[in-house]
Amino acid sequence: QLQLQESGPGLVKPSETLSLTCTVSGGSINSKHYYWGWIRQPPGNGPEWIGNINYSGSANYNPSLKGRVTISVDTSNNQFSLKVPSVTAADTAVYYCARLQTVITVFDNWGQGTLVTVSS
Amino acid sequence: NFMLTQPHSVSESPGKTVTISCTRSSGGIADNYVQWYQHRPGSSPTAVIYENYKRPSGVPDRFSGSIDSSSNSASLTISGLKTEDEADYYCQSYDSSAWLFGGGTKLTVL
């Protein structure tokens, strides 16, 4: 059974870089049938798609965040990662990693989510 | 890009039927598929409807989806409500290489 698990610091200081990793188990990240994505949900708000990446490293990003975030993939360790530099309190959210099917564009498997708080 | 607008909350009694709407702000609702996700507290979101009306394996047929071009909206209908259906529900669609979510609807079953 496919599982995704987010890992990274739960507290980041303003102006520093938020870094998260998603480890995929029970299946290979090295598949042309899926993209691997990051989604965040600020407190009290709906989800916000951050971006996706495929096994070859081809990524697309939310236009509202483009230029701020970077998603990378490490197929040898079955992981993909998110970096958000120069964070502010507005980046405080629960961050989820998820698998996206390429054909029907549905996020069919999600991690448990990890709360990242930006505060000094 | 467009926005997807959902009611903040709905409530209904066990055994009844409830419908949650998701209205697209611009462009046609039929232009891109709509998905629906259920998010129970303490759990990960799970898809309950994809491609407007299809149910993933394991989702009971009490859950159904539809779109209405006249109101430019999608709907999730849950019949025979159970207390376990109490959750947040999000609609999601896609446009120009961007995935968009609605703000979510809190369903209370009481």
PDB file of C-alpha atoms in Angstrom:
ATOM      1  CA  GLN A   1       0.000   0.000   0.000  1.00  0.00           C
ATOM      2  CA  LEU A   2       1.393   3.358  -1.036  1.00  0.00           C
ATOM      3  CA  GLN A   3       2.343   5.701   1.794  1.00  0.00           C
ATOM      4  CA  LEU A   4       3.693   9.236   1.764  1.00  0.00           C
ATOM      5  CA  GLN A   5       5.338  10.814   4.786  1.00  0.00           C
ATOM      6  CA  GLU A   6       6.358  14.438   5.191  1.00  0.00           C
ATOM      7  CA  SER A   7       9.385  15.337   7.304  1.00  0.00           C
ATOM      8  CA  GLY A   8      11.093  18.557   8.275  1.00  0.00           C
ATOM      9  CA  PRO A   9      11.202  21.256  10.950  1.00  0.00           C
ATOM     10  CA  GLY A  10       7.931  22.291  12.525  1.00  0.00           C
ATOM     11  CA  LEU A  11       9.214  25.762  13.355  1.00  0.00           C
ATOM     12  CA  VAL A  12      11.022  28.117  10.988  1.00  0.00           C
ATOM     13  CA  LYS A  13      12.154  31.643  11.721  1.00  0.00           C
ATOM     14  CA  PRO A  14      11.033  34.523   9.489  1.00  0.00           C
ATOM     15  CA  SER A  15      13.357  35.135   6.512  1.00  0.00           C
ATOM     16  CA  GLU A  16      14.774  31.598   6.742  1.00  0.00           C
ATOM     17  CA  THR A  17      14.170  28.708   4.324  1.00  0.00           C
ATOM     18  CA  LEU A  18      11.414  26.152   4.847  1.00  0.00           C
ATOM     19  CA  SER A  19      12.580  22.705   3.735  1.00  0.00           C
ATOM     20  CA  LEU A  20      10.402  19.603   3.660  1.00  0.00           C
ATOM     21  CA  THR A  21      10.906  16.112   2.284  1.00  0.00           C
ATOM     22  CA  CYS A  22       8.290  13.566   1.294  1.00  0.00           C
ATOM     23  CA  THR A  23       9.309   9.911   1.463  1.00  0.00           C
ATOM     24  CA  VAL A  24       7.296   7.514  -0.680  1.00  0.00           C
ATOM     25  CA  SER A  25       7.004   3.879   0.386  1.00  0.00           C
ATOM     26  CA  GLY A  26       5.061   0.952  -1.016  1.00  0.00           C
ATOM     27  CA  GLY A  27       5.551   2.169  -4.577  1.00  0.00           C
ATOM     28  CA  SER A  28       8.110   3.743  -6.863  1.00  0.00           C
ATOM     29  CA  ILE A  29       8.358   7.451  -7.521  1.00  0.00           C
ATOM     30  CA  ASN A  30       9.962   6.498 -10.834  1.00  0.00           C
ATOM     31  CA  SER A  31       6.740   6.207 -12.862  1.00  0.00           C
ATOM     32  CA  LYS A  32       5.473   8.119 -15.863  1.00  0.00           C
ATOM     33  CA  HIS A  33       1.899   7.707 -14.642  1.00  0.00           C
ATOM     34  CA  TYR A  34       2.182  10.102 -11.703  1.00  0.00           C
ATOM     35  CA  TYR A  35       3.240  13.512 -10.606  1.00  0.00           C
ATOM     36  CA  TRP A  36       4.243  14.221  -7.013  1.00  0.00           C
ATOM     37  CA  GLY A  37       2.885  17.347  -5.436  1.00  0.00           C
ATOM     38  CA  TRP A  38       2.909  19.692  -2.485  1.00  0.00           C
ATOM     39  CA  ILE A  39      -0.244  21.292  -1.108  1.00  0.00           C
ATOM     40  CA  ARG A  40      -0.550  23.522   1.929  1.00  0.00           C
ATOM     41  CA  GLN A  41      -3.452  24.593   4.076  1.00  0.00           C
ATOM     42  CA  PRO A  42      -3.133  27.735   6.189  1.00  0.00           C
ATOM     43  CA  PRO A  43      -5.124  27.759   9.444  1.00  0.00           C
ATOM     44  CA  GLY A  44      -8.808  28.348   8.728  1.00  0.00           C
ATOM     45  CA  ASN A  45      -8.365  28.339   4.946  1.00  0.00           C
ATOM     46  CA  GLY A  46      -8.809  25.895   2.120  1.00  0.00           C
ATOM     47  CA  PRO A  47      -5.940  24.008   0.502  1.00  0.00           C
ATOM     48  CA  GLU A  48      -3.504  25.797  -1.793  1.00  0.00           C
ATOM     49  CA  TRP A  49      -1.660  23.849  -4.473  1.00  0.00           C
ATOM     50  CA  ILE A  50       2.062  24.657  -4.405  1.00  0.00           C
ATOM     51  CA  GLY A  51       3.451  22.607  -7.263  1.00  0.00           C
ATOM     52  CA  ASN A  52       4.138  19.198  -8.799  1.00  0.00           C
ATOM     53  CA  ILE A  53       7.132  17.311 -10.130  1.00  0.00           C
ATOM     54  CA  ASN A  54       7.544  14.096 -12.073  1.00  0.00           C
ATOM     55  CA  TYR A  55      10.233  11.422 -11.921  1.00  0.00           C
ATOM     56  CA  SER A  56      12.382  13.155 -14.533  1.00  0.00           C
ATOM     57  CA  GLY A  57      12.386  16.446 -12.631  1.00  0.00           C
ATOM     58  CA  SER A  58       9.874  18.308 -14.769  1.00  0.00           C
ATOM     59  CA  ALA A  59       8.028  20.660 -12.400  1.00  0.00           C
ATOM     60  CA  ASN A  60       5.196  23.131 -12.514  1.00  0.00           C
ATOM     61  CA  TYR A  61       4.290  25.633  -9.872  1.00  0.00           C
ATOM     62  CA  ASN A  62       1.382  27.723  -8.665  1.00  0.00           C
ATOM     63  CA  PRO A  63       1.760  31.042 -10.522  1.00  0.00           C
ATOM     64  CA  SER A  64       1.187  32.915  -7.261  1.00  0.00           C
ATOM     65  CA  LEU A  65       4.249  31.208  -5.776  1.00  0.00           C
ATOM     66  CA  LYS A  66       6.423  30.780  -8.849  1.00  0.00           C
ATOM     67  CA  GLY A  67       9.888  32.089  -8.279  1.00  0.00           C
ATOM     68  CA  ARG A  68       9.589  31.562  -4.535  1.00  0.00           C
ATOM     69  CA  VAL A  69       9.454  27.789  -4.293  1.00  0.00           C
ATOM     70  CA  THR A  70      11.518  24.907  -5.621  1.00  0.00           C
ATOM     71  CA  ILE A  71      10.485  21.270  -5.832  1.00  0.00           C
ATOM     72  CA  SER A  72      13.075  18.586  -6.523  1.00  0.00           C
ATOM     73  CA  VAL A  73      13.025  14.807  -6.845  1.00  0.00           C
ATOM     74  CA  ASP A  74      15.469  12.132  -5.664  1.00  0.00           C
ATOM     75  CA  THR A  75      14.488   8.891  -7.361  1.00  0.00           C
ATOM     76  CA  SER A  76      17.339   6.912  -5.778  1.00  0.00           C
ATOM     77  CA  ASN A  77      15.815   7.522  -2.322  1.00  0.00           C
ATOM     78  CA  ASN A  78      12.188   7.620  -3.498  1.00  0.00           C
ATOM     79  CA  GLN A  79      11.768  11.148  -2.176  1.00  0.00           C
ATOM     80  CA  PHE A  80      10.811  14.592  -3.350  1.00  0.00           C
ATOM     81  CA  SER A  81      11.377  17.881  -1.581  1.00  0.00           C
ATOM     82  CA  LEU A  82      10.095  21.420  -1.195  1.00  0.00           C
ATOM     83  CA  LYS A  83      12.037  24.567  -0.444  1.00  0.00           C
ATOM     84  CA  VAL A  84      10.470  27.941   0.315  1.00  0.00           C
ATOM     85  CA  PRO A  85      12.998  30.705   0.965  1.00  0.00           C
ATOM     86  CA  SER A  86      12.484  33.911   2.894  1.00  0.00           C
ATOM     87  CA  VAL A  87       9.398  32.735   4.737  1.00  0.00           C
ATOM     88  CA  THR A  88       6.946  34.987   6.528  1.00  0.00           C
ATOM     89  CA  ALA A  89       4.046  34.299   8.885  1.00  0.00           C
ATOM     90  CA  ALA A  90       1.853  33.900   5.794  1.00  0.00           C
ATOM     91  CA  ASP A  91       3.685  30.649   5.040  1.00  0.00           C
ATOM     92  CA  THR A  92       2.437  29.070   8.280  1.00  0.00           C
ATOM     93  CA  ALA A  93       0.341  26.092   7.231  1.00  0.00           C
ATOM     94  CA  VAL A  94      -0.111  22.349   7.279  1.00  0.00           C
ATOM     95  CA  TYR A  95       1.963  21.070   4.369  1.00  0.00           C
ATOM     96  CA  TYR A  96       0.889  17.900   2.568  1.00  0.00           C
ATOM     97  CA  CYS A  97       2.650  15.845  -0.052  1.00  0.00           C
ATOM     98  CA  ALA A  98       0.465  13.893  -2.439  1.00  0.00           C
ATOM     99  CA  ARG A  99       0.485  11.713  -5.531  1.00  0.00           C
ATOM    100  CA  LEU A 100      -1.245  13.092  -8.615  1.00  0.00           C
ATOM    101  CA  GLN A 101      -2.424  10.846 -11.386  1.00  0.00           C
ATOM    102  CA  THR A 102      -1.389  12.293 -14.725  1.00  0.00           C
ATOM    103  CA  VAL A 103      -4.395  11.145 -16.739  1.00  0.00           C
ATOM    104  CA  ILE A 104      -7.314  12.016 -14.488  1.00  0.00           C
ATOM    105  CA  THR A 105      -5.556  14.763 -12.484  1.00  0.00           C
ATOM    106  CA  VAL A 106      -6.766  13.606  -9.086  1.00  0.00           C
ATOM    107  CA  PHE A 107      -4.625  13.606  -5.959  1.00  0.00           C
ATOM    108  CA  ASP A 108      -5.191   9.957  -5.040  1.00  0.00           C
ATOM    109  CA  ASN A 109      -2.796   9.516  -2.107  1.00  0.00           C
ATOM    110  CA  TRP A 110      -1.869  12.075   0.533  1.00  0.00           C
ATOM    111  CA  GLY A 111       0.569  12.191   3.397  1.00  0.00           C
ATOM    112  CA  GLN A 112      -0.626  12.912   6.917  1.00  0.00           C
ATOM    113  CA  GLY A 113       0.517  16.506   6.692  1.00  0.00           C
ATOM    114  CA  THR A 114       2.980  18.430   8.814  1.00  0.00           C
ATOM    115  CA  LEU A 115       2.372  21.757  10.526  1.00  0.00           C
ATOM    116  CA  VAL A 116       5.025  24.352   9.815  1.00  0.00           C
ATOM    117  CA  THR A 117       4.894  27.495  11.913  1.00  0.00           C
ATOM    118  CA  VAL A 118       6.868  30.579  10.947  1.00  0.00           C
ATOM    119  CA  SER A 119       7.748  32.475  14.073  1.00  0.00           C
ATOM    120  CA  SER A 120      10.752  33.959  15.803  1.00  0.00           C
TER     121      SER A 120
ATOM    122  CA  ASN B   1      -7.201  31.597 -13.148  1.00  0.00           C
ATOM    123  CA  PHE B   2     -10.667  31.103 -11.771  1.00  0.00           C
ATOM    124  CA  MET B   3     -11.876  30.593  -8.197  1.00  0.00           C
ATOM    125  CA  LEU B   4     -14.009  27.828  -6.727  1.00  0.00           C
ATOM    126  CA  THR B   5     -16.524  28.986  -4.109  1.00  0.00           C
ATOM    127  CA  GLN B   6     -18.143  26.654  -1.588  1.00  0.00           C
ATOM    128  CA  PRO B   7     -20.565  27.314   1.277  1.00  0.00           C
ATOM    129  CA  HIS B   8     -18.717  27.549   4.554  1.00  0.00           C
ATOM    130  CA  SER B   9     -20.845  24.961   6.307  1.00  0.00           C
ATOM    131  CA  VAL B  10     -23.873  22.706   5.968  1.00  0.00           C
ATOM    132  CA  SER B  11     -25.636  20.483   8.446  1.00  0.00           C
ATOM    133  CA  GLU B  12     -28.149  17.686   8.208  1.00  0.00           C
ATOM    134  CA  SER B  13     -29.505  14.784  10.201  1.00  0.00           C
ATOM    135  CA  PRO B  14     -28.437  11.152   9.911  1.00  0.00           C
ATOM    136  CA  GLY B  15     -30.247   9.315   7.138  1.00  0.00           C
ATOM    137  CA  LYS B  16     -30.981  12.490   5.186  1.00  0.00           C
ATOM    138  CA  THR B  17     -29.450  13.799   1.971  1.00  0.00           C
ATOM    139  CA  VAL B  18     -27.180  16.817   1.676  1.00  0.00           C
ATOM    140  CA  THR B  19     -25.755  18.613  -1.343  1.00  0.00           C
ATOM    141  CA  ILE B  20     -22.598  20.743  -1.327  1.00  0.00           C
ATOM    142  CA  SER B  21     -22.062  23.203  -4.168  1.00  0.00           C
ATOM    143  CA  CYS B  22     -18.870  24.458  -5.790  1.00  0.00           C
ATOM    144  CA  THR B  23     -19.240  27.467  -8.089  1.00  0.00           C
ATOM    145  CA  ARG B  24     -16.653  28.399 -10.690  1.00  0.00           C
ATOM    146  CA  SER B  25     -16.016  32.147 -11.000  1.00  0.00           C
ATOM    147  CA  SER B  26     -15.024  32.304 -14.662  1.00  0.00           C
ATOM    148  CA  GLY B  27     -14.891  29.952 -17.559  1.00  0.00           C
ATOM    149  CA  GLY B  28     -17.236  26.994 -17.829  1.00  0.00           C
ATOM    150  CA  ILE B  29     -17.608  24.361 -15.136  1.00  0.00           C
ATOM    151  CA  ALA B  30     -17.509  21.747 -17.874  1.00  0.00           C
ATOM    152  CA  ASP B  31     -14.195  23.044 -19.231  1.00  0.00           C
ATOM    153  CA  ASN B  32     -12.202  21.023 -16.686  1.00  0.00           C
ATOM    154  CA  TYR B  33     -12.985  18.048 -14.511  1.00  0.00           C
ATOM    155  CA  VAL B  34     -13.972  18.556 -10.872  1.00  0.00           C
ATOM    156  CA  GLN B  35     -12.809  16.357  -8.033  1.00  0.00           C
ATOM    157  CA  TRP B  36     -14.109  16.190  -4.452  1.00  0.00           C
ATOM    158  CA  TYR B  37     -12.104  15.325  -1.348  1.00  0.00           C
ATOM    159  CA  GLN B  38     -13.220  14.336   2.138  1.00  0.00           C
ATOM    160  CA  HIS B  39     -11.038  15.455   5.029  1.00  0.00           C
ATOM    161  CA  ARG B  40     -11.826  14.037   8.444  1.00  0.00           C
ATOM    162  CA  PRO B  41     -10.044  15.508  11.486  1.00  0.00           C
ATOM    163  CA  GLY B  42      -6.784  13.729  12.145  1.00  0.00           C
ATOM    164  CA  SER B  43      -6.741  12.019   8.751  1.00  0.00           C
ATOM    165  CA  SER B  44      -5.395  12.755   5.295  1.00  0.00           C
ATOM    166  CA  PRO B  45      -7.752  14.022   2.600  1.00  0.00           C
ATOM    167  CA  THR B  46      -9.182  11.304   0.358  1.00  0.00           C
ATOM    168  CA  ALA B  47     -10.855  11.626  -3.016  1.00  0.00           C
ATOM    169  CA  VAL B  48     -14.534  10.700  -3.041  1.00  0.00           C
ATOM    170  CA  ILE B  49     -15.366  11.881  -6.584  1.00  0.00           C
ATOM    171  CA  TYR B  50     -13.159  12.386  -9.659  1.00  0.00           C
ATOM    172  CA  GLU B  51     -13.896  13.523 -13.206  1.00  0.00           C
ATOM    173  CA  ASN B  52     -17.146  15.201 -12.055  1.00  0.00           C
ATOM    174  CA  TYR B  53     -19.091  12.061 -11.078  1.00  0.00           C
ATOM    175  CA  LYS B  54     -16.847   8.985 -10.881  1.00  0.00           C
ATOM    176  CA  ARG B  55     -16.244   7.243  -7.579  1.00  0.00           C
ATOM    177  CA  PRO B  56     -12.854   5.805  -6.620  1.00  0.00           C
ATOM    178  CA  SER B  57     -12.809   2.184  -5.590  1.00  0.00           C
ATOM    179  CA  GLY B  58     -14.099   1.787  -2.049  1.00  0.00           C
ATOM    180  CA  VAL B  59     -16.226   4.941  -1.974  1.00  0.00           C
ATOM    181  CA  PRO B  60     -19.870   4.022  -1.284  1.00  0.00           C
ATOM    182  CA  ASP B  61     -22.528   4.866  -3.849  1.00  0.00           C
ATOM    183  CA  ARG B  62     -24.109   7.200  -1.274  1.00  0.00           C
ATOM    184  CA  PHE B  63     -21.633   9.716  -2.692  1.00  0.00           C
ATOM    185  CA  SER B  64     -22.432  11.208  -6.090  1.00  0.00           C
ATOM    186  CA  GLY B  65     -21.176  14.133  -8.130  1.00  0.00           C
ATOM    187  CA  SER B  66     -22.598  16.269 -10.893  1.00  0.00           C
ATOM    188  CA  ILE B  67     -22.062  19.516 -12.767  1.00  0.00           C
ATOM    189  CA  ASP B  68     -24.607  22.122 -13.888  1.00  0.00           C
ATOM    190  CA  SER B  69     -23.611  24.482 -16.660  1.00  0.00           C
ATOM    191  CA  SER B  70     -26.580  26.787 -16.041  1.00  0.00           C
ATOM    192  CA  SER B  71     -25.294  27.658 -12.566  1.00  0.00           C
ATOM    193  CA  ASN B  72     -21.661  27.022 -13.504  1.00  0.00           C
ATOM    194  CA  SER B  73     -21.269  24.810 -10.505  1.00  0.00           C
ATOM    195  CA  ALA B  74     -20.447  21.303  -9.407  1.00  0.00           C
ATOM    196  CA  SER B  75     -22.252  19.461  -6.651  1.00  0.00           C
ATOM    197  CA  LEU B  76     -21.444  16.678  -4.243  1.00  0.00           C
ATOM    198  CA  THR B  77     -24.476  14.840  -2.929  1.00  0.00           C
ATOM    199  CA  ILE B  78     -24.331  12.480   0.033  1.00  0.00           C
ATOM    200  CA  SER B  79     -27.417  10.394   0.700  1.00  0.00           C
ATOM    201  CA  GLY B  80     -28.264   8.271   3.743  1.00  0.00           C
ATOM    202  CA  LEU B  81     -26.010  10.449   5.874  1.00  0.00           C
ATOM    203  CA  LYS B  82     -23.965   8.750   8.567  1.00  0.00           C
ATOM    204  CA  THR B  83     -22.148  10.341  11.469  1.00  0.00           C
ATOM    205  CA  GLU B  84     -18.885   9.171   9.900  1.00  0.00           C
ATOM    206  CA  ASP B  85     -19.556  11.501   6.951  1.00  0.00           C
ATOM    207  CA  GLU B  86     -18.924  14.474   9.206  1.00  0.00           C
ATOM    208  CA  ALA B  87     -15.859  16.124   7.682  1.00  0.00           C
ATOM    209  CA  ASP B  88     -14.587  18.990   5.556  1.00  0.00           C
ATOM    210  CA  TYR B  89     -15.209  18.608   1.836  1.00  0.00           C
ATOM    211  CA  TYR B  90     -13.162  20.346  -0.854  1.00  0.00           C
ATOM    212  CA  CYS B  91     -13.772  20.649  -4.559  1.00  0.00           C
ATOM    213  CA  GLN B  92     -10.787  20.855  -6.899  1.00  0.00           C
ATOM    214  CA  SER B  93     -10.296  21.569 -10.564  1.00  0.00           C
ATOM    215  CA  TYR B  94      -7.523  22.326 -12.992  1.00  0.00           C
ATOM    216  CA  ASP B  95      -6.704  25.074 -15.476  1.00  0.00           C
ATOM    217  CA  SER B  96      -3.603  26.009 -17.446  1.00  0.00           C
ATOM    218  CA  SER B  97      -1.207  23.793 -15.505  1.00  0.00           C
ATOM    219  CA  ALA B  98      -2.586  24.968 -12.170  1.00  0.00           C
ATOM    220  CA  TRP B  99      -4.584  22.933  -9.677  1.00  0.00           C
ATOM    221  CA  LEU B 100      -7.213  24.911  -7.760  1.00  0.00           C
ATOM    222  CA  PHE B 101      -9.148  24.085  -4.600  1.00  0.00           C
ATOM    223  CA  GLY B 102     -12.325  25.478  -3.158  1.00  0.00           C
ATOM    224  CA  GLY B 103     -12.301  26.941   0.330  1.00  0.00           C
ATOM    225  CA  GLY B 104     -14.016  23.900   1.795  1.00  0.00           C
ATOM    226  CA  THR B 105     -17.369  23.088   3.366  1.00  0.00           C
ATOM    227  CA  LYS B 106     -17.731  21.754   6.873  1.00  0.00           C
ATOM    228  CA  LEU B 107     -20.428  19.071   6.987  1.00  0.00           C
ATOM    229  CA  THR B 108     -22.017  18.497  10.365  1.00  0.00           C
ATOM    230  CA  VAL B 109     -24.207  15.441  10.829  1.00  0.00           C
ATOM    231  CA  LEU B 110     -26.390  15.865  13.868  1.00  0.00           C
TER     232      LEU B 110
END
